[in-house]
Short mmCIF file of C-alpha atoms in Angstrom, two decimals:
data_model
loop_
_atom_site.label_atom_id
_atom_site.label_comp_id
_atom_site.label_asym_id
_atom_site.label_seq_id
_atom_site.Cartn_x
_atom_site.Cartn_y
_atom_site.Cartn_z
CA MET A 257 83.64 115.78 115.03
CA LEU A 258 80.27 114.18 114.72
CA LEU A 259 78.84 113.41 111.29
CA ARG A 260 75.18 112.58 111.04
CA ALA A 261 74.00 111.10 107.72
CA GLY A 262 70.78 109.62 106.30
CA THR A 263 72.61 106.35 105.73
CA VAL A 264 75.91 104.95 107.07
CA ILE A 265 77.28 101.86 105.33
CA THR A 266 79.96 99.88 107.07
CA ALA A 267 81.48 96.66 105.78
CA GLY A 268 78.18 94.88 105.39
CA THR A 269 75.85 96.86 107.64
CA VAL A 270 73.45 99.61 106.74
CA ILE A 271 72.54 102.11 109.53
CA THR A 272 69.65 104.37 108.68
CA ASP A 273 69.99 107.80 110.38
CA GLY A 274 73.51 106.91 111.33
CA ALA A 275 76.43 108.81 112.83
CA VAL A 276 80.21 108.68 112.87
CA ARG A 277 82.39 110.33 115.44
CA THR A 278 86.00 111.10 114.67
CA GLU A 279 88.83 112.30 116.95
CA GLY A 280 92.04 113.45 115.30
CA GLU A 281 92.85 111.02 112.55
CA GLU A 282 90.63 108.21 113.77
CA VAL A 283 87.11 107.02 113.86
CA VAL A 284 86.05 106.45 117.47
CA GLN A 285 82.32 105.64 117.28
CA VAL A 286 79.88 104.38 114.61
CA GLY A 287 76.17 103.83 115.31
CA PRO A 288 72.59 105.14 115.11
CA ALA A 289 72.49 108.94 115.38
CA ALA A 290 70.03 108.61 118.31
CA SER A 291 72.72 106.88 120.36
CA LEU A 292 75.50 109.36 119.60
CA ALA A 293 74.70 112.73 121.18
CA PRO A 294 77.02 115.64 120.47
CA ALA A 295 79.50 116.41 123.15
CA PRO A 296 79.60 119.98 124.53
CA GLY A 297 81.36 122.20 121.97
CA GLU A 298 81.72 119.32 119.45
CA GLU A 299 81.60 120.21 115.75
CA VAL A 300 78.59 118.54 114.10
CA GLU A 301 78.28 117.95 110.36
CA GLU A 302 74.67 117.39 109.32
CA LEU A 303 74.35 115.33 106.09
CA PRO A 304 70.57 114.69 105.73
CA GLY A 305 69.69 112.43 102.76
CA ARG A 306 73.38 111.58 102.17
CA THR A 307 75.20 108.29 102.38
CA LEU A 308 78.43 107.97 104.39
CA THR A 309 80.94 105.19 103.70
CA ALA A 310 84.60 104.40 104.25
CA GLY A 311 87.02 105.98 101.79
CA LEU A 312 87.42 104.13 98.49
CA VAL A 313 90.44 101.84 97.83
CA ASP A 314 91.81 101.43 94.37
CA MET A 315 94.21 98.43 94.00
CA HIS A 316 94.75 98.91 90.29
CA CYS A 317 95.31 102.38 88.86
CA HIS A 318 97.98 103.81 86.42
CA GLY A 319 97.25 107.52 86.82
CA GLY A 320 94.73 110.23 86.32
CA GLY A 321 94.35 113.98 85.91
CA GLY A 322 96.95 114.00 83.14
CA ALA A 323 99.58 112.35 85.29
CA SER A 324 101.03 108.80 85.21
CA PHE A 325 102.42 106.58 88.00
CA SER A 326 105.01 105.41 85.52
CA SER A 327 106.56 108.79 85.56
CA ARG A 328 109.83 109.18 87.44
CA GLU A 329 108.66 112.49 88.76
CA GLY A 330 107.20 112.54 92.24
CA SER A 331 105.12 115.56 91.28
CA GLU A 332 103.31 113.50 88.67
CA VAL A 333 102.49 110.79 91.23
CA ARG A 334 101.17 113.38 93.62
CA ALA A 335 99.02 114.90 90.89
CA ALA A 336 97.49 111.51 89.99
CA VAL A 337 96.82 110.73 93.67
CA GLY A 338 95.30 114.19 94.11
CA TYR A 339 92.95 113.70 91.19
CA HIS A 340 91.58 110.35 92.49
CA ARG A 341 91.46 111.59 96.05
CA ARG A 342 89.17 114.45 95.03
CA HIS A 343 86.82 111.78 93.76
CA GLY A 344 86.77 109.68 96.93
CA THR A 345 89.69 107.33 96.53
CA THR A 346 91.52 107.81 99.83
CA THR A 347 93.85 104.73 99.47
CA MET A 348 95.50 103.67 96.30
CA VAL A 349 98.16 101.36 94.93
CA ALA A 350 100.17 102.76 92.06
CA SER A 351 100.22 100.33 89.13
CA LEU A 352 103.05 100.14 86.62
CA VAL A 353 102.64 98.67 83.15
CA SER A 354 105.29 96.33 81.66
CA ALA A 355 108.69 97.87 81.05
CA PRO A 356 112.35 96.77 81.14
CA VAL A 357 113.28 95.45 84.57
CA ASP A 358 115.87 98.23 84.97
CA GLU A 359 113.21 100.86 84.49
CA LEU A 360 110.75 99.13 86.74
CA ALA A 361 113.32 98.99 89.55
CA VAL A 362 113.83 102.75 89.32
CA SER A 363 110.06 103.42 89.33
CA LEU A 364 109.54 101.04 92.29
CA ALA A 365 112.17 102.86 94.32
CA LEU A 366 110.46 106.22 93.80
CA LEU A 367 107.03 104.68 94.70
CA ALA A 368 108.68 103.14 97.82
CA ASP A 369 109.63 106.59 98.91
CA LEU A 370 106.11 107.86 98.42
CA THR A 371 104.62 104.81 100.14
CA GLU A 372 106.86 105.41 103.20
CA GLU A 373 105.67 109.00 103.15
CA GLY A 374 102.06 107.76 103.29
CA LEU A 375 100.96 109.16 99.95
CA ILE A 376 100.16 105.78 98.43
CA ALA A 377 99.60 102.28 99.79
CA GLY A 378 102.30 100.64 97.70
CA SER A 379 102.87 99.52 94.13
CA HIS A 380 101.59 96.94 91.67
CA LEU A 381 103.41 95.43 88.71
CA GLU A 382 101.15 94.61 85.78
CA GLY A 383 103.80 92.60 84.01
CA PRO A 384 106.29 92.14 82.54
CA PHE A 385 105.62 88.38 82.95
CA LEU A 386 102.57 88.31 80.65
CA ALA A 387 101.41 86.40 77.55
CA HIS A 388 102.07 87.95 74.21
CA SER A 389 98.81 86.61 72.89
CA ARG A 390 96.78 88.50 75.53
CA CYS A 391 99.02 91.54 76.10
CA GLY A 392 96.35 94.05 75.25
CA ALA A 393 97.77 97.52 75.78
CA GLN A 394 101.00 96.17 77.33
CA ASN A 395 104.06 96.68 75.12
CA PRO A 396 104.89 93.22 73.72
CA ALA A 397 108.55 94.27 73.15
CA VAL A 398 109.24 94.35 76.86
CA LEU A 399 107.48 91.18 77.99
CA VAL A 400 109.76 88.54 79.41
CA PRO A 401 109.48 85.04 80.84
CA PRO A 402 109.21 84.61 84.60
CA ASP A 403 112.56 85.14 86.21
CA ARG A 404 113.36 84.62 89.87
CA GLU A 405 116.41 86.88 89.85
CA ALA A 406 114.46 89.72 88.18
CA VAL A 407 111.75 89.41 90.81
CA ASP A 408 114.36 89.46 93.60
CA ARG A 409 115.73 92.64 92.18
CA LEU A 410 112.32 94.22 91.92
CA LEU A 411 111.49 93.23 95.47
CA ARG A 412 114.72 94.83 96.71
CA ALA A 413 113.96 98.02 94.77
CA ALA A 414 110.47 98.22 96.32
CA ARG A 415 111.82 97.78 99.87
CA GLY A 416 108.76 95.96 101.18
CA THR A 417 106.22 98.20 99.40
CA LEU A 418 105.39 95.91 96.44
CA ARG A 419 101.80 94.80 97.07
CA MET A 420 100.89 92.88 93.95
CA VAL A 421 102.29 91.38 90.70
CA THR A 422 100.11 90.37 87.72
CA LEU A 423 101.46 87.42 85.66
CA ALA A 424 100.33 84.87 83.18
CA PRO A 425 100.28 81.41 84.88
CA GLU A 426 100.81 79.36 81.76
CA LEU A 427 104.31 80.73 81.17
CA PRO A 428 107.25 78.42 82.03
CA GLY A 429 108.33 79.11 85.61
CA ALA A 430 105.16 80.98 86.52
CA LEU A 431 104.08 78.69 89.33
CA ASP A 432 107.48 79.11 91.00
CA LEU A 433 107.09 82.87 90.59
CA VAL A 434 103.71 82.74 92.30
CA ARG A 435 105.28 80.85 95.25
CA GLN A 436 108.19 83.32 95.37
CA LEU A 437 105.83 86.29 95.55
CA CYS A 438 103.69 84.66 98.18
CA ASP A 439 106.79 83.88 100.31
CA ALA A 440 107.68 87.58 100.04
CA GLY A 441 104.22 88.67 101.21
CA VAL A 442 103.17 89.91 97.76
CA VAL A 443 99.80 89.17 96.18
CA ALA A 444 100.13 87.08 93.09
CA ALA A 445 97.51 88.06 90.51
CA LEU A 446 96.66 86.32 87.23
CA GLY A 447 95.99 88.29 84.12
CA HIS A 448 96.94 89.03 80.45
CA THR A 449 96.81 85.33 80.13
CA ASP A 450 95.81 82.64 77.69
CA ALA A 451 95.85 80.01 80.47
CA THR A 452 93.54 77.06 80.43
CA TYR A 453 91.21 76.21 83.33
CA ASP A 454 93.72 73.63 84.70
CA GLN A 455 96.63 75.99 84.40
CA THR A 456 94.74 78.69 86.30
CA MET A 457 93.70 76.22 88.92
CA ALA A 458 97.32 75.15 89.41
CA ALA A 459 98.38 78.82 89.88
CA ILE A 460 95.61 79.31 92.50
CA ASP A 461 96.79 76.18 94.27
CA ALA A 462 100.28 77.65 94.31
CA GLY A 463 98.90 80.71 96.06
CA ALA A 464 97.46 83.25 93.54
CA THR A 465 94.52 85.10 94.99
CA VAL A 466 93.53 87.80 92.44
CA MET A 467 92.16 87.75 88.91
CA THR A 468 93.33 91.00 87.26
CA HIS A 469 90.46 92.77 85.53
CA LEU A 470 88.38 89.58 85.12
CA PHE A 471 87.37 88.82 81.51
CA ASN A 472 89.62 91.55 80.08
CA GLY A 473 92.99 90.48 78.81
CA MET A 474 92.37 86.77 79.21
CA ARG A 475 91.14 83.78 77.33
CA PRO A 476 87.34 83.91 77.06
CA VAL A 477 84.95 81.35 78.51
CA HIS A 478 84.25 78.41 76.20
CA HIS A 479 81.94 75.46 77.01
CA ARG A 480 84.74 72.90 76.39
CA GLU A 481 87.59 74.98 77.91
CA PRO A 482 86.32 77.20 80.71
CA GLY A 483 89.64 79.08 80.93
CA PRO A 484 90.73 81.42 83.71
CA VAL A 485 87.48 83.25 84.19
CA VAL A 486 85.50 80.21 85.44
CA ALA A 487 88.49 79.00 87.52
CA GLY A 488 88.69 82.38 89.29
CA LEU A 489 84.99 82.52 89.92
CA GLU A 490 84.90 79.00 91.37
CA ARG A 491 87.65 79.44 93.95
CA PRO A 492 86.46 81.03 97.22
CA GLU A 493 89.86 82.38 98.07
CA VAL A 494 90.16 84.37 94.85
CA CYS A 495 89.21 87.98 94.46
CA CYS A 496 88.09 89.11 91.02
CA GLU A 497 88.86 92.69 89.84
CA LEU A 498 86.12 94.33 87.73
CA ILE A 499 86.50 97.47 85.56
CA VAL A 500 83.01 98.88 85.69
CA ASP A 501 82.97 101.71 83.17
CA GLU A 502 80.17 100.42 80.83
CA HIS A 503 82.80 99.66 78.18
CA HIS A 504 85.03 96.88 79.56
CA LEU A 505 82.09 94.83 80.81
CA HIS A 506 78.40 94.56 79.94
CA PRO A 507 76.23 95.59 82.88
CA ALA A 508 74.65 92.08 82.90
CA VAL A 509 78.13 90.53 83.42
CA VAL A 510 78.81 92.89 86.38
CA ARG A 511 75.43 92.09 87.89
CA ASP A 512 75.87 88.33 87.53
CA VAL A 513 79.42 88.29 88.91
CA MET A 514 78.43 90.36 91.85
CA ALA A 515 75.40 88.10 92.50
CA ALA A 516 77.60 85.00 92.23
CA THR A 517 80.54 86.17 94.31
CA GLY A 518 79.30 89.06 96.43
CA GLY A 519 81.31 92.04 97.59
CA ARG A 520 83.79 89.85 99.52
CA ARG A 521 85.19 88.36 96.31
CA THR A 522 85.07 91.29 93.96
CA ALA A 523 87.12 94.49 93.84
CA LEU A 524 86.03 97.47 91.74
CA VAL A 525 89.17 98.92 90.17
CA SER A 526 89.58 101.98 87.97
CA ASP A 527 92.51 100.71 85.87
CA ALA A 528 92.64 104.46 85.07
CA ILE A 529 95.41 105.94 82.90
CA ALA A 530 96.64 109.58 82.82
CA ALA A 531 93.68 110.41 80.55
CA ALA A 532 91.20 110.02 83.50
CA GLY A 533 89.55 113.36 84.08
CA MET A 534 91.05 114.82 80.89
CA ALA A 535 89.63 115.71 77.43
CA ASP A 536 89.55 113.28 74.59
CA GLY A 537 92.82 113.14 72.64
CA SER A 538 96.26 111.57 72.37
CA TYR A 539 98.00 109.98 75.34
CA GLU A 540 100.73 107.40 76.09
CA LEU A 541 100.84 104.28 78.06
CA GLY A 542 104.00 102.25 78.57
CA GLY A 543 105.60 103.73 75.44
CA LEU A 544 102.50 103.02 73.36
CA ALA A 545 100.35 105.67 71.72
CA VAL A 546 96.76 105.80 73.05
CA GLU A 547 93.76 107.58 71.62
CA VAL A 548 90.84 108.53 73.83
CA GLN A 549 87.40 109.06 72.16
CA GLY A 550 84.23 109.46 74.07
CA GLY A 551 86.12 108.67 77.27
CA VAL A 552 87.21 105.24 75.92
CA ALA A 553 90.95 104.71 75.68
CA ARG A 554 92.31 102.38 72.98
CA LEU A 555 95.73 101.78 71.40
CA ALA A 556 96.24 104.19 68.54
CA GLY A 557 95.19 102.46 65.27
CA GLY A 558 93.86 99.38 67.04
CA THR A 559 90.97 97.98 68.97
CA SER A 560 92.59 97.03 72.23
CA MET A 561 91.38 99.07 75.17
CA ALA A 562 94.16 100.77 77.10
CA GLY A 563 92.94 101.07 80.66
CA SER A 564 90.02 103.32 81.50
CA THR A 565 89.24 106.94 82.28
CA VAL A 566 86.98 106.41 85.27
CA THR A 567 87.45 106.73 88.99
CA VAL A 568 86.34 104.06 91.53
CA ALA A 569 83.45 106.38 92.55
CA GLU A 570 82.18 106.34 88.95
CA ALA A 571 82.49 102.56 88.99
CA VAL A 572 80.39 102.45 92.18
CA ALA A 573 77.71 104.59 90.59
CA SER A 574 77.66 102.46 87.40
CA ALA A 575 77.58 99.16 89.31
CA VAL A 576 74.55 100.32 91.32
CA GLY A 577 72.74 102.34 88.72
CA THR A 578 73.36 100.63 85.40
CA SER A 579 74.10 97.07 86.49
CA GLY A 580 71.65 97.00 89.37
CA ALA A 581 74.05 95.40 91.80
CA GLY A 582 73.32 95.69 95.54
CA LEU A 583 74.68 98.86 97.19
CA VAL A 584 76.21 97.11 100.21
CA ASP A 585 78.10 94.57 98.11
CA VAL A 586 79.21 97.34 95.72
CA VAL A 587 80.53 99.51 98.56
CA ARG A 588 82.37 96.54 100.04
CA SER A 589 83.90 95.82 96.67
CA ALA A 590 85.25 99.37 96.53
CA THR A 591 86.49 99.54 100.15
CA ALA A 592 87.00 96.53 102.47
CA THR A 593 87.68 93.86 99.91
CA PRO A 594 90.51 95.48 98.01
CA ALA A 595 91.88 96.86 101.31
CA SER A 596 92.11 93.34 102.78
CA LEU A 597 94.52 92.42 99.95
CA VAL A 598 96.73 95.53 99.62
CA ALA A 599 96.06 97.87 102.53
CA PRO A 600 94.73 96.09 105.53
CA GLY A 601 94.45 99.21 107.70
CA ALA A 602 92.08 100.90 105.28
CA GLY A 603 88.66 100.46 103.74
CA ARG A 604 86.62 99.88 106.86
CA LEU A 605 84.38 102.29 108.71
CA GLU A 606 84.81 101.23 112.26
CA PRO A 607 86.28 102.47 115.60
CA GLY A 608 90.12 102.46 115.57
CA ARG A 609 90.43 102.85 111.81
CA ARG A 610 91.75 105.97 110.15
CA ALA A 611 89.06 108.50 109.44
CA ASP A 612 88.97 108.15 105.64
CA LEU A 613 85.38 108.83 104.64
CA VAL A 614 83.24 109.62 101.61
CA VAL A 615 79.84 111.38 101.63
CA TRP A 616 77.65 110.50 98.59
CA GLY A 617 74.85 112.57 97.14
CA PRO A 618 71.55 111.05 95.97
CA SER A 619 73.04 110.09 92.52
CA MET A 620 75.97 108.39 94.16
CA VAL A 621 78.42 111.14 93.35
CA PRO A 622 80.91 112.06 96.15
CA THR A 623 80.23 115.43 97.70
CA HIS A 624 82.67 115.34 100.63
CA VAL A 625 85.93 113.43 101.12
CA MET A 626 87.79 113.17 104.42
CA VAL A 627 91.31 111.86 104.70
CA GLY A 628 92.89 111.13 108.09
CA GLY A 629 90.16 113.14 109.88
CA ARG A 630 90.56 116.26 107.73
CA TRP A 631 88.29 117.36 104.89
CA SER A 632 90.08 116.95 101.52
CA VAL A 633 86.86 117.95 99.72
CA HIS A 634 84.05 119.91 101.31
CA PRO A 635 81.55 121.90 99.21
CA ASP A 636 80.71 124.51 101.79
CA SER A 637 84.26 125.42 102.74
CA GLY A 638 85.68 125.08 99.27
CA VAL A 639 88.40 122.71 100.57
CA ALA A 640 89.94 120.53 97.75
CA ALA A 641 92.91 118.23 97.59
#
């Protein structure tokens, strides 16, 4: 199949009047449309005025479409993946909030099955090794100190599919945990933390490479104690997650972080919960009651935000439209950068990669979604995931 679009964006390159050729499940050619003539009998998809990118990659998502990744029902996981896929996220890591280790092990085993099936790219544990003082919407009753034996058990349950663990670096034993995770090939992320600048730097020195939803759930910046935010922004090996939903971060913060770090060091994440795509109302996250009003999720009776209700595609549109960040950097932050951390085979529009593609309309809303060379969403044929 040959797709010809007004603009094709690869990982850092913009091709005006570009084209992408797919064969089976793979991309085989990318370049100017003038250099890629249709082969005899080849199907051609004309997309004038549209933008074509790699499929989106979400490295931090708890659910959507009324379904949660914390559920022990595979049907719920499939429903959440389907919801985000319809909105352009073709690769996603299933995130679990803090829970007792026994429960997390059971959930990781289910997610391992679905990872091996190819439905998801792996799992992410957001806790339970987090700071009580910055727990946000995490259940404080299940938070525990870093524990090597607990991590070993969780790693065994995940069978090589655990991609990332978020922890608070100031907790006793946290640096050893960072090293343990890195030795196991798991990304160590820092979040829900009251760490100082020096404590954060020590964790990065130990191997941590991600700041979980930068600014949110962590000690704020102070001119005498910069804290984890400044430490993460300073270190070139660290990727900073951003929740761009116009609630978690002011547009100016998004714009300035993107300008300072570029798309190679930022990852747009949804941090979506089951309420994504659903009506306002009452929901649950990790055993805690959540109320959604105006699309904003908060703990019932409190002020703490409880994840988001957006997709990565909506984050892209917001980052470009409201924050004014550069389109190429934003696309990289939603594709190649998160993929490099949790799904190295995804997130890049180039020959030899799986044909996961998104077609965007003029207002940066996905109109077509391709997964593995097949349309998952196509407006003319009515195909939907």
